[in-house]
Amino acid sequence: MNLLSLFPLSLRFKTIDSTQNFLKRNYKKLNNFTFVFSDYQREGKGRHGRKWISASSANLLFSFLIKDIKLVKRFDTLSIFVATIIKELLTSFEIENVQIKWPNDVYINSKKVAGILLEGINEGNELSALVIGIGLNVNQDTFEDGLRISPTSLKLELNKDINIKQLRKKTYKLFYKKLKNIDSIDYLKIANESNYLKDKRVTFEYNGKEMTGVARNINPDNSLSIEKDGEIFNVKSGEVNSIKAS
Ligand code: BTN
């Protein structure tokens, strides 16, 4: 067996508009689990139509394609699954206190180190593929002022530069292995053990109403339980416009 049969395809660009957009444009001719990395993105995208701005060659910016229909159907739970892979990657650098901020961020000591963007591709009314994008702050040590959430990076946490080339390889291999074995991984347990919001007071918007409660567990359908006056609300990320911990 050669490496190509083990690992379908990993592309790397020096510069691109967005790895996310590349896969969305080209998904028809690409295989399941194609990975696209780029050193720089001219139009990096974050969630909720925000921009994802990253210094050139400093960070990991990548997206991968899912066409396996069994996985496509797990749309709702994949971003938490991906967050647990990032947690494992960071923990392998002996970084402590890596937490998963529902629904799709990864924090170290309450600062954001990675964000996940999951987009579906429809053919007619059918969801036929997914593109999952990850921005992981690696060697960037200064960030623009006024970001909504304080950022951090591996370099800031470890006080040393990380070899991006090695990290890229390691990331690709780890993601590929985990995606292949998704059915045997209890990722929900990992997510709940490192659930950043757990037992924190959160404000959230539910059916157009602003409410406050205490966050509890992440559920198998990827909803978050929020307790309010003894009542449990299971909120789906799509139903929550903002969730702030205080
Ligand atoms: C977020 O936290 O808002 C999600 C950020 C996702 C950013 C990544 S970087 C690689 C991929 N390409 C993009 O344009 N966006 C994602």
JSON list of N, CA and C and ligand atoms in Angstrom, two decimals, residues 18-20 41 43-47 52 61-63 105 112 115-117 133-135, ligand 1:
[
{"chain": "A", "resi": 18, "resn": "SER", "atom": "N", "xyz": [-9.83, 31.82, -0.39]},
{"chain": "A", "resi": 18, "resn": "SER", "atom": "CA", "xyz": [-10.21, 31.16, 0.86]},
{"chain": "A", "resi": 18, "resn": "SER", "atom": "C", "xyz": [-10.20, 29.66, 0.58]},
{"chain": "A", "resi": 19, "resn": "THR", "atom": "N", "xyz": [-9.61, 28.88, 1.46]},
{"chain": "A", "resi": 19, "resn": "THR", "atom": "CA", "xyz": [-9.58, 27.41, 1.27]},
{"chain": "A", "resi": 19, "resn": "THR", "atom": "C", "xyz": [-11.01, 26.86, 1.23]},
{"chain": "A", "resi": 20, "resn": "GLN", "atom": "N", "xyz": [-11.86, 27.53, 1.98]},
{"chain": "A", "resi": 20, "resn": "GLN", "atom": "CA", "xyz": [-13.27, 27.16, 2.05]},
{"chain": "A", "resi": 20, "resn": "GLN", "atom": "C", "xyz": [-13.92, 27.32, 0.66]},
{"chain": "A", "resi": 41, "resn": "GLN", "atom": "N", "xyz": [-4.71, 33.79, 3.12]},
{"chain": "A", "resi": 41, "resn": "GLN", "atom": "CA", "xyz": [-6.03, 33.89, 2.45]},
{"chain": "A", "resi": 41, "resn": "GLN", "atom": "C", "xyz": [-6.37, 35.36, 2.25]},
{"chain": "A", "resi": 43, "resn": "GLU", "atom": "N", "xyz": [-9.33, 36.39, 1.33]},
{"chain": "A", "resi": 43, "resn": "GLU", "atom": "CA", "xyz": [-10.71, 36.62, 1.77]},
{"chain": "A", "resi": 43, "resn": "GLU", "atom": "C", "xyz": [-11.14, 35.55, 2.77]},
{"chain": "A", "resi": 44, "resn": "GLY", "atom": "N", "xyz": [-10.32, 35.38, 3.80]},
{"chain": "A", "resi": 44, "resn": "GLY", "atom": "CA", "xyz": [-10.64, 34.37, 4.81]},
{"chain": "A", "resi": 44, "resn": "GLY", "atom": "C", "xyz": [-11.99, 34.67, 5.46]},
{"chain": "A", "resi": 45, "resn": "LYS", "atom": "N", "xyz": [-12.77, 33.61, 5.65]},
{"chain": "A", "resi": 45, "resn": "LYS", "atom": "CA", "xyz": [-14.13, 33.79, 6.16]},
{"chain": "A", "resi": 45, "resn": "LYS", "atom": "C", "xyz": [-14.28, 33.19, 7.55]},
{"chain": "A", "resi": 46, "resn": "GLY", "atom": "N", "xyz": [-14.97, 33.91, 8.42]},
{"chain": "A", "resi": 46, "resn": "GLY", "atom": "CA", "xyz": [-15.32, 33.37, 9.72]},
{"chain": "A", "resi": 46, "resn": "GLY", "atom": "C", "xyz": [-16.81, 33.07, 9.75]},
{"chain": "A", "resi": 47, "resn": "ARG", "atom": "N", "xyz": [-17.30, 32.72, 10.91]},
{"chain": "A", "resi": 47, "resn": "ARG", "atom": "CA", "xyz": [-18.73, 32.46, 11.04]},
{"chain": "A", "resi": 47, "resn": "ARG", "atom": "C", "xyz": [-19.51, 33.77, 11.02]},
{"chain": "A", "resi": 52, "resn": "TRP", "atom": "N", "xyz": [-11.97, 36.32, 8.48]},
{"chain": "A", "resi": 52, "resn": "TRP", "atom": "CA", "xyz": [-10.95, 35.63, 9.28]},
{"chain": "A", "resi": 52, "resn": "TRP", "atom": "C", "xyz": [-9.61, 36.15, 8.79]},
{"chain": "A", "resi": 61, "resn": "LEU", "atom": "N", "xyz": [-4.23, 27.40, 8.18]},
{"chain": "A", "resi": 61, "resn": "LEU", "atom": "CA", "xyz": [-5.50, 27.77, 7.57]},
{"chain": "A", "resi": 61, "resn": "LEU", "atom": "C", "xyz": [-5.85, 26.64, 6.61]},
{"chain": "A", "resi": 62, "resn": "PHE", "atom": "N", "xyz": [-6.88, 25.89, 6.92]},
{"chain": "A", "resi": 62, "resn": "PHE", "atom": "CA", "xyz": [-7.18, 24.77, 6.03]},
{"chain": "A", "resi": 62, "resn": "PHE", "atom": "C", "xyz": [-8.66, 24.41, 6.06]},
{"chain": "A", "resi": 63, "resn": "SER", "atom": "N", "xyz": [-9.05, 23.73, 4.99]},
{"chain": "A", "resi": 63, "resn": "SER", "atom": "CA", "xyz": [-10.42, 23.22, 4.88]},
{"chain": "A", "resi": 63, "resn": "SER", "atom": "C", "xyz": [-10.34, 21.80, 4.37]},
{"chain": "A", "resi": 105, "resn": "ASP", "atom": "N", "xyz": [-15.61, 26.65, 18.78]},
{"chain": "A", "resi": 105, "resn": "ASP", "atom": "CA", "xyz": [-14.32, 27.31, 18.98]},
{"chain": "A", "resi": 105, "resn": "ASP", "atom": "C", "xyz": [-13.48, 26.48, 19.93]},
{"chain": "A", "resi": 112, "resn": "LYS", "atom": "N", "xyz": [-9.29, 32.50, 22.58]},
{"chain": "A", "resi": 112, "resn": "LYS", "atom": "CA", "xyz": [-9.57, 31.68, 21.39]},
{"chain": "A", "resi": 112, "resn": "LYS", "atom": "C", "xyz": [-8.29, 31.36, 20.62]},
{"chain": "A", "resi": 115, "resn": "GLY", "atom": "N", "xyz": [-10.88, 28.51, 15.40]},
{"chain": "A", "resi": 115, "resn": "GLY", "atom": "CA", "xyz": [-12.29, 28.62, 15.04]},
{"chain": "A", "resi": 115, "resn": "GLY", "atom": "C", "xyz": [-12.61, 27.63, 13.93]},
{"chain": "A", "resi": 116, "resn": "ILE", "atom": "N", "xyz": [-13.83, 27.17, 13.93]},
{"chain": "A", "resi": 116, "resn": "ILE", "atom": "CA", "xyz": [-14.26, 26.16, 12.95]},
{"chain": "A", "resi": 116, "resn": "ILE", "atom": "C", "xyz": [-15.46, 26.70, 12.18]},
{"chain": "A", "resi": 117, "resn": "LEU", "atom": "N", "xyz": [-15.41, 26.53, 10.88]},
{"chain": "A", "resi": 117, "resn": "LEU", "atom": "CA", "xyz": [-16.52, 26.97, 10.03]},
{"chain": "A", "resi": 117, "resn": "LEU", "atom": "C", "xyz": [-17.01, 25.78, 9.22]},
{"chain": "A", "resi": 133, "resn": "GLY", "atom": "N", "xyz": [-13.81, 24.21, 7.64]},
{"chain": "A", "resi": 133, "resn": "GLY", "atom": "CA", "xyz": [-12.60, 25.04, 7.62]},
{"chain": "A", "resi": 133, "resn": "GLY", "atom": "C", "xyz": [-12.13, 25.33, 9.04]},
{"chain": "A", "resi": 134, "resn": "ILE", "atom": "N", "xyz": [-10.82, 25.35, 9.19]},
{"chain": "A", "resi": 134, "resn": "ILE", "atom": "CA", "xyz": [-10.24, 25.59, 10.51]},
{"chain": "A", "resi": 134, "resn": "ILE", "atom": "C", "xyz": [-9.16, 26.66, 10.41]},
{"chain": "A", "resi": 135, "resn": "GLY", "atom": "N", "xyz": [-9.23, 27.60, 11.30]},
{"chain": "A", "resi": 135, "resn": "GLY", "atom": "CA", "xyz": [-8.16, 28.59, 11.45]},
{"chain": "A", "resi": 135, "resn": "GLY", "atom": "C", "xyz": [-7.56, 28.36, 12.82]},
{"chain": "B", "resi": 1, "resn": "BTN", "atom": "C1", "xyz": [-14.76, 31.33, 13.14]},
{"chain": "B", "resi": 1, "resn": "BTN", "atom": "O1", "xyz": [-14.31, 31.20, 14.28]},
{"chain": "B", "resi": 1, "resn": "BTN", "atom": "O2", "xyz": [-15.47, 32.29, 12.83]},
{"chain": "B", "resi": 1, "resn": "BTN", "atom": "C2", "xyz": [-14.41, 30.30, 12.09]},
{"chain": "B", "resi": 1, "resn": "BTN", "atom": "C3", "xyz": [-13.14, 30.67, 11.38]},
{"chain": "B", "resi": 1, "resn": "BTN", "atom": "C4", "xyz": [-12.74, 29.69, 10.29]},
{"chain": "B", "resi": 1, "resn": "BTN", "atom": "C5", "xyz": [-11.55, 30.20, 9.52]},
{"chain": "B", "resi": 1, "resn": "BTN", "atom": "C6", "xyz": [-11.02, 29.18, 8.57]},
{"chain": "B", "resi": 1, "resn": "BTN", "atom": "S1", "xyz": [-9.41, 29.57, 7.97]},
{"chain": "B", "resi": 1, "resn": "BTN", "atom": "C7", "xyz": [-9.50, 28.28, 6.80]},
{"chain": "B", "resi": 1, "resn": "BTN", "atom": "C8", "xyz": [-10.92, 28.28, 6.25]},
{"chain": "B", "resi": 1, "resn": "BTN", "atom": "N1", "xyz": [-11.03, 29.20, 5.14]},
{"chain": "B", "resi": 1, "resn": "BTN", "atom": "C9", "xyz": [-11.79, 30.24, 5.42]},
{"chain": "B", "resi": 1, "resn": "BTN", "atom": "O3", "xyz": [-12.02, 31.19, 4.66]},
{"chain": "B", "resi": 1, "resn": "BTN", "atom": "N2", "xyz": [-12.29, 30.13, 6.66]},
{"chain": "B", "resi": 1, "resn": "BTN", "atom": "C10", "xyz": [-11.84, 28.91, 7.31]}
]
